[in-house]
mmCIF file of C-alpha atoms in Angstrom:
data_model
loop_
_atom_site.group_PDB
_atom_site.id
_atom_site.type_symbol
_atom_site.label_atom_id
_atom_site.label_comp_id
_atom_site.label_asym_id
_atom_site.label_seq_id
_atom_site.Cartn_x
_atom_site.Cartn_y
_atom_site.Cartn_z
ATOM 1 C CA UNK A 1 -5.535 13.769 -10.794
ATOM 2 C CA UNK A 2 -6.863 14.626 -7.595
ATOM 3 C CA UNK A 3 -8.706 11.654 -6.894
ATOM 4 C CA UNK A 4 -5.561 9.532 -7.287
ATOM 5 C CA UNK A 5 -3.193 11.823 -5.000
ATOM 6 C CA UNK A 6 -6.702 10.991 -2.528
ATOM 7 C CA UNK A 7 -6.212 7.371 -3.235
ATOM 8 C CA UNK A 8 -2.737 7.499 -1.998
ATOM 9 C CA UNK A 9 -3.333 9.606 0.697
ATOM 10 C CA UNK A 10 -5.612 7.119 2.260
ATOM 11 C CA UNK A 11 -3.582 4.279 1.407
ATOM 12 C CA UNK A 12 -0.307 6.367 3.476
ATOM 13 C CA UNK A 13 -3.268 7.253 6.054
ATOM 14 C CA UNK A 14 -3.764 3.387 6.533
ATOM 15 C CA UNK A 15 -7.071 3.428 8.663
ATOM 16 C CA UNK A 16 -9.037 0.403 7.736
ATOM 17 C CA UNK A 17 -12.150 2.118 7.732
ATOM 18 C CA UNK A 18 -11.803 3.743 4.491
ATOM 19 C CA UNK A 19 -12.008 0.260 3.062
ATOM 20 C CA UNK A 20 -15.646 0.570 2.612
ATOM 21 C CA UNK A 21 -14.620 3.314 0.353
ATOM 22 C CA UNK A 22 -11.612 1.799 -1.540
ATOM 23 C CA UNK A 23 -13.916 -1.331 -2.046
ATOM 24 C CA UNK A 24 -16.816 0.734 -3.912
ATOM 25 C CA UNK A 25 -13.969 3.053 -6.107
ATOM 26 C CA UNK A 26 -12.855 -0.466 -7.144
ATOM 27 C CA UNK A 27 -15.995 -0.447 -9.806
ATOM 28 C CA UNK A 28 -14.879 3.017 -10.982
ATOM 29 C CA UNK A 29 -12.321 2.099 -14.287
ATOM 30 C CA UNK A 30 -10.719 5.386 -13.547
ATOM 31 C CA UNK A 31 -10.086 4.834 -10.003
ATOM 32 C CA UNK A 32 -10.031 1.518 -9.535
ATOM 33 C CA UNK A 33 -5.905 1.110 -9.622
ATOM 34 C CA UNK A 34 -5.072 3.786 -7.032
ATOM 35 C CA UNK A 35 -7.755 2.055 -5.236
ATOM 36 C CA UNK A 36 -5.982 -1.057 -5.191
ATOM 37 C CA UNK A 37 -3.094 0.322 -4.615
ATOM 38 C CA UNK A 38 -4.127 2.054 -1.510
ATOM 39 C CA UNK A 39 -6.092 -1.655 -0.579
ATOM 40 C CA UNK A 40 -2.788 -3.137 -0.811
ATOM 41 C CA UNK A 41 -0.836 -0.730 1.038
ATOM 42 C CA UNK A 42 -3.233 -0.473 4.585
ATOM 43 C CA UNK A 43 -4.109 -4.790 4.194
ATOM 44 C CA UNK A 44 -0.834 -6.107 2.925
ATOM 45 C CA UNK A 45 -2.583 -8.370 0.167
ATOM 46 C CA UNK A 46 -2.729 -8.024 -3.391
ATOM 47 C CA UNK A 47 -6.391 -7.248 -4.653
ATOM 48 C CA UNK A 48 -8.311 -10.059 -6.792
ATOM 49 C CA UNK A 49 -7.456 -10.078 -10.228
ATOM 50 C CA UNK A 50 -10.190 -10.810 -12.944
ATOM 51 C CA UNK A 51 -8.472 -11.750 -16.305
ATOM 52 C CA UNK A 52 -6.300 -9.248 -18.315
ATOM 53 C CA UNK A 53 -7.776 -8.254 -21.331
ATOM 54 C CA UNK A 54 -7.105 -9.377 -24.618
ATOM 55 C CA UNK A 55 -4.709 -6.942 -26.763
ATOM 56 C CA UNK A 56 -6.196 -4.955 -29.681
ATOM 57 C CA UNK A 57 -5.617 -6.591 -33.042
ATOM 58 C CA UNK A 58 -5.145 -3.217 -34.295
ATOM 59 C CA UNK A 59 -1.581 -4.126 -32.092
ATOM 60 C CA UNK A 60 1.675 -4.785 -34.238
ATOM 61 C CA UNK A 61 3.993 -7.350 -33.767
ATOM 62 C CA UNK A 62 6.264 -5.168 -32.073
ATOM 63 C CA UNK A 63 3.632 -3.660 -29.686
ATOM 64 C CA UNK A 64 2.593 -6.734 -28.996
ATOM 65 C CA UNK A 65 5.819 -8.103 -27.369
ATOM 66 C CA UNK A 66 5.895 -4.478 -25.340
ATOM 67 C CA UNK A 67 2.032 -4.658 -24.150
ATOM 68 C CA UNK A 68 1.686 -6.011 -20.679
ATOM 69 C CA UNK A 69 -2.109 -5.346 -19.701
ATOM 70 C CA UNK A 70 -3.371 -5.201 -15.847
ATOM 71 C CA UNK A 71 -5.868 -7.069 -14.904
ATOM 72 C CA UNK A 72 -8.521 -5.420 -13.172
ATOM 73 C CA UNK A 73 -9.875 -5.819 -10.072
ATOM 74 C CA UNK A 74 -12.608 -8.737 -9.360
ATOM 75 C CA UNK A 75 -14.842 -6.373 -7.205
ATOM 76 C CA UNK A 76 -17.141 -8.952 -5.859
ATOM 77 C CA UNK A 77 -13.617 -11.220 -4.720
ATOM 78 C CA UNK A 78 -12.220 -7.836 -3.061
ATOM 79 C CA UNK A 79 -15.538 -7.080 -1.321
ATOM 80 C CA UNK A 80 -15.851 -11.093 -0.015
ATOM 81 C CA UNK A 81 -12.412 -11.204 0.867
ATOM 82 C CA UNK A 82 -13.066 -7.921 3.145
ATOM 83 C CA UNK A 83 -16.174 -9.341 4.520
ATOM 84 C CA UNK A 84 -13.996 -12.499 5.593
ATOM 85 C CA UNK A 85 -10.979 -10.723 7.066
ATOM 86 C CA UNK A 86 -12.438 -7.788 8.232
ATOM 87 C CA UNK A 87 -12.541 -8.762 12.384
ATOM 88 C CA UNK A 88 -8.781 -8.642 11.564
ATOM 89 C CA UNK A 89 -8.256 -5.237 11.095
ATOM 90 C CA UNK A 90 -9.156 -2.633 13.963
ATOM 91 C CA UNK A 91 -10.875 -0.005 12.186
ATOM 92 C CA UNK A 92 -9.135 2.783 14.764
ATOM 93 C CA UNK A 93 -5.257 1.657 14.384
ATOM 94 C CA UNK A 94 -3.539 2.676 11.412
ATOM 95 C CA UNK A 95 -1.828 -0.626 9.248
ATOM 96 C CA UNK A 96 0.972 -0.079 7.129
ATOM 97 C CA UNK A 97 1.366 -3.612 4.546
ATOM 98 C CA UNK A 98 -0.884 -5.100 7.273
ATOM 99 C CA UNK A 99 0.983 -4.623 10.033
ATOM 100 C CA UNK A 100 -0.724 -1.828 13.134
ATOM 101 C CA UNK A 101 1.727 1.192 13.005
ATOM 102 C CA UNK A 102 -0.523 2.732 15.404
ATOM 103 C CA UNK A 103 1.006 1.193 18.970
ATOM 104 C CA UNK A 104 4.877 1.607 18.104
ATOM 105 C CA UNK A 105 5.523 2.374 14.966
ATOM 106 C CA UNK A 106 9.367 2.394 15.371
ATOM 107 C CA UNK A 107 9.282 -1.059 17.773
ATOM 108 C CA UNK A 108 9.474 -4.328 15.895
ATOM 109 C CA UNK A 109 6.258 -3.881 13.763
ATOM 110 C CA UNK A 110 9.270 -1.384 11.922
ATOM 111 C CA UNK A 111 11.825 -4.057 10.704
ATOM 112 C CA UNK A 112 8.417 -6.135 9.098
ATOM 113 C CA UNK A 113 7.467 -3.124 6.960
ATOM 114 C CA UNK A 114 8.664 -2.674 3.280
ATOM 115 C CA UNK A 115 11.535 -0.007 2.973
ATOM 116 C CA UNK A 116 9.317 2.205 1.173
ATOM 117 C CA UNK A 117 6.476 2.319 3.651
ATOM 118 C CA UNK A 118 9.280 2.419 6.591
ATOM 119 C CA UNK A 119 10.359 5.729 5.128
ATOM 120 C CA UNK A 120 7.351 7.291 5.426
ATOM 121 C CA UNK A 121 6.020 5.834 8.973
ATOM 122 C CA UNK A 122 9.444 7.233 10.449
ATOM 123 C CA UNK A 123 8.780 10.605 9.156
ATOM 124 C CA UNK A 124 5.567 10.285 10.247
ATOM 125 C CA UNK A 125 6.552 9.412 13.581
ATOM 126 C CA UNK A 126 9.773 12.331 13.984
ATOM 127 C CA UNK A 127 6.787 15.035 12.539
ATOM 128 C CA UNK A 128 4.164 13.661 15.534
ATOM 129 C CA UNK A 129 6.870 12.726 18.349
ATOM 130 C CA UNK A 130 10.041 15.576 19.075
ATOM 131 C CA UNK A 131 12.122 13.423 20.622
ATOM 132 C CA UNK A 132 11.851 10.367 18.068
ATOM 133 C CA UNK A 133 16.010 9.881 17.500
ATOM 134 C CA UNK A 134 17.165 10.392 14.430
ATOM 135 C CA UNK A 135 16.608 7.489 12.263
ATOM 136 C CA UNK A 136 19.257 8.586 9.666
ATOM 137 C CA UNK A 137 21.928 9.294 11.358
ATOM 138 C CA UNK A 138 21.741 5.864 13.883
ATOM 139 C CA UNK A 139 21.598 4.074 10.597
ATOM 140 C CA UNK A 140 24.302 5.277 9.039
ATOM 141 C CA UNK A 141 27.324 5.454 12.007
ATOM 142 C CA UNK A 142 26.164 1.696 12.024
ATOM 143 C CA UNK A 143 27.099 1.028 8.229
ATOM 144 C CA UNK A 144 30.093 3.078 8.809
ATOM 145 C CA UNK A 145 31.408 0.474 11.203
ATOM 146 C CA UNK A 146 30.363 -2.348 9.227
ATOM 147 C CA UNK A 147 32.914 -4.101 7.659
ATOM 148 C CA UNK A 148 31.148 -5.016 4.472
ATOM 149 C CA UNK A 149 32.065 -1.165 3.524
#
Protein backbone atom coordinates (compact mmCIF):
# COMPACT_ATOMS: atom_id res chain seq x y z
CA UNK A 1 0.00 0.00 0.00
CA UNK A 2 2.77 2.17 0.60
CA UNK A 3 4.61 1.65 -2.41
CA UNK A 4 1.61 2.72 -4.50
CA UNK A 5 0.76 6.04 -2.41
CA UNK A 6 5.00 6.38 -3.43
CA UNK A 7 4.10 5.75 -6.98
CA UNK A 8 1.70 8.55 -6.97
CA UNK A 9 3.62 10.74 -5.08
CA UNK A 10 6.29 10.78 -7.67
CA UNK A 11 4.00 10.85 -10.44
CA UNK A 12 2.25 14.41 -8.54
CA UNK A 13 6.13 15.24 -7.85
CA UNK A 14 6.66 15.13 -11.74
CA UNK A 15 10.59 15.34 -11.86
CA UNK A 16 11.73 13.34 -14.79
CA UNK A 17 14.49 11.92 -13.07
CA UNK A 18 12.64 9.40 -11.19
CA UNK A 19 11.99 7.82 -14.55
CA UNK A 20 14.94 5.64 -14.18
CA UNK A 21 13.03 4.39 -11.27
CA UNK A 22 9.43 4.14 -12.65
CA UNK A 23 11.06 2.33 -15.72
CA UNK A 24 12.73 -0.57 -13.50
CA UNK A 25 9.26 -0.89 -11.02
CA UNK A 26 7.65 -1.49 -14.45
CA UNK A 27 9.06 -5.35 -14.20
CA UNK A 28 7.64 -5.57 -10.66
CA UNK A 29 3.75 -7.22 -11.33
CA UNK A 30 2.84 -5.55 -8.11
CA UNK A 31 4.02 -2.21 -8.95
CA UNK A 32 4.09 -2.02 -12.29
CA UNK A 33 0.45 -0.07 -12.71
CA UNK A 34 1.10 2.77 -10.25
CA UNK A 35 4.26 2.87 -12.11
CA UNK A 36 2.63 3.57 -15.22
CA UNK A 37 0.45 5.60 -13.91
CA UNK A 38 2.95 7.89 -12.43
CA UNK A 39 4.98 7.46 -16.19
CA UNK A 40 1.95 8.79 -17.66
CA UNK A 41 1.25 11.53 -15.42
CA UNK A 42 5.10 13.43 -15.44
CA UNK A 43 5.51 12.35 -19.70
CA UNK A 44 1.99 12.78 -20.93
CA UNK A 45 2.06 9.37 -22.96
CA UNK A 46 0.44 6.24 -22.33
CA UNK A 47 3.03 3.39 -21.44
CA UNK A 48 3.53 0.38 -24.06
CA UNK A 49 1.09 -2.17 -23.81
CA UNK A 50 2.10 -5.93 -24.31
CA UNK A 51 -1.09 -8.05 -24.98
CA UNK A 52 -3.88 -8.53 -22.34
CA UNK A 53 -4.06 -11.81 -21.10
CA UNK A 54 -6.31 -14.40 -21.96
CA UNK A 55 -9.36 -14.89 -19.37
CA UNK A 56 -9.44 -18.01 -17.15
CA UNK A 57 -11.66 -20.75 -18.52
CA UNK A 58 -12.57 -21.36 -15.06
CA UNK A 59 -14.61 -17.75 -16.15
CA UNK A 60 -18.52 -18.04 -16.65
CA UNK A 61 -20.40 -16.67 -19.26
CA UNK A 62 -21.45 -13.92 -17.23
CA UNK A 63 -17.93 -13.05 -15.90
CA UNK A 64 -16.80 -13.19 -19.02
CA UNK A 65 -18.84 -10.28 -20.53
CA UNK A 66 -17.78 -8.23 -17.08
CA UNK A 67 -13.84 -9.12 -17.33
CA UNK A 68 -11.87 -6.39 -18.96
CA UNK A 69 -8.07 -7.38 -18.36
CA UNK A 70 -5.06 -4.66 -18.52
CA UNK A 71 -2.49 -5.21 -20.44
CA UNK A 72 0.73 -4.91 -18.93
CA UNK A 73 3.42 -2.93 -19.56
CA UNK A 74 6.04 -3.88 -22.52
CA UNK A 75 9.13 -2.95 -20.33
CA UNK A 76 11.70 -3.11 -22.99
CA UNK A 77 9.13 -0.54 -25.36
CA UNK A 78 8.85 1.83 -22.13
CA UNK A 79 12.62 1.75 -21.50
CA UNK A 80 13.40 2.43 -25.60
CA UNK A 81 10.84 4.90 -25.80
CA UNK A 82 12.66 6.78 -22.70
CA UNK A 83 15.98 6.32 -24.21
CA UNK A 84 14.51 8.11 -27.46
CA UNK A 85 12.68 11.01 -25.82
CA UNK A 86 14.63 11.50 -22.98
CA UNK A 87 16.74 14.97 -24.28
CA UNK A 88 13.07 16.14 -24.11
CA UNK A 89 12.51 16.23 -20.68
CA UNK A 90 14.80 18.46 -18.31
CA UNK A 91 15.51 16.25 -15.54
CA UNK A 92 15.37 19.55 -12.98
CA UNK A 93 11.78 21.06 -14.09
CA UNK A 94 8.85 19.41 -12.84
CA UNK A 95 6.18 18.15 -15.97
CA UNK A 96 2.72 17.75 -15.26
CA UNK A 97 0.97 15.45 -18.58
CA UNK A 98 4.22 16.59 -20.27
CA UNK A 99 3.98 19.94 -20.03
CA UNK A 100 7.10 21.98 -17.48
CA UNK A 101 5.02 23.30 -14.47
CA UNK A 102 8.21 24.37 -13.12
CA UNK A 103 8.59 28.10 -14.94
CA UNK A 104 4.82 29.30 -14.48
CA UNK A 105 2.73 26.96 -13.47
CA UNK A 106 -0.41 29.22 -13.49
CA UNK A 107 0.73 31.01 -17.13
CA UNK A 108 -0.48 29.25 -20.24
CA UNK A 109 1.27 25.84 -19.61
CA UNK A 110 -2.16 25.92 -16.98
CA UNK A 111 -5.08 25.94 -19.56
CA UNK A 112 -2.99 22.71 -21.49
CA UNK A 113 -3.11 20.60 -18.31
CA UNK A 114 -5.96 18.05 -17.58
CA UNK A 115 -8.51 19.39 -14.91
CA UNK A 116 -7.39 16.89 -12.55
CA UNK A 117 -3.69 17.64 -12.62
CA UNK A 118 -4.67 21.58 -12.77
CA UNK A 119 -6.21 21.09 -9.36
CA UNK A 120 -3.40 19.96 -7.81
CA UNK A 121 -0.54 22.27 -9.54
CA UNK A 122 -2.73 25.35 -8.28
CA UNK A 123 -2.68 24.14 -4.81
CA UNK A 124 0.64 23.47 -5.20
CA UNK A 125 1.40 26.78 -6.34
CA UNK A 126 -1.09 28.93 -3.48
CA UNK A 127 0.89 26.39 -0.66
CA UNK A 128 4.60 27.59 -2.25
CA UNK A 129 3.61 31.30 -3.42
CA UNK A 130 1.31 33.70 -0.65
CA UNK A 131 0.20 35.92 -2.93
CA UNK A 132 -0.94 33.36 -5.77
CA UNK A 133 -4.85 34.89 -6.23
CA UNK A 134 -7.36 32.85 -5.48
CA UNK A 135 -8.05 30.49 -8.20
CA UNK A 136 -11.59 29.63 -6.91
CA UNK A 137 -13.05 32.47 -6.35
CA UNK A 138 -11.76 34.32 -9.97
CA UNK A 139 -13.33 31.28 -11.49
CA UNK A 140 -16.40 31.35 -10.18
CA UNK A 141 -17.55 35.43 -10.25
CA UNK A 142 -16.67 34.60 -13.99
CA UNK A 143 -19.39 31.74 -14.36
CA UNK A 144 -21.62 33.87 -12.38
CA UNK A 145 -21.68 36.41 -15.17
CA UNK A 146 -21.85 33.98 -17.82
CA UNK A 147 -24.90 33.76 -19.45
CA UNK A 148 -24.98 30.06 -20.10
CA UNK A 149 -26.10 29.97 -16.19
Amino acid sequence: VLANAAMGALGRLGFPACMPVLLDLLSDPRLAEPAASAIERITGQAVPRGAPPKPSPSLSEDELDLWEPTPPPDVPAAHDWWKANEAKFDLNKRRQAGVCVSDDPLGPVFELLPLAIRHDVYLRQRALVGDTPNWELETWSWWQKSPCW
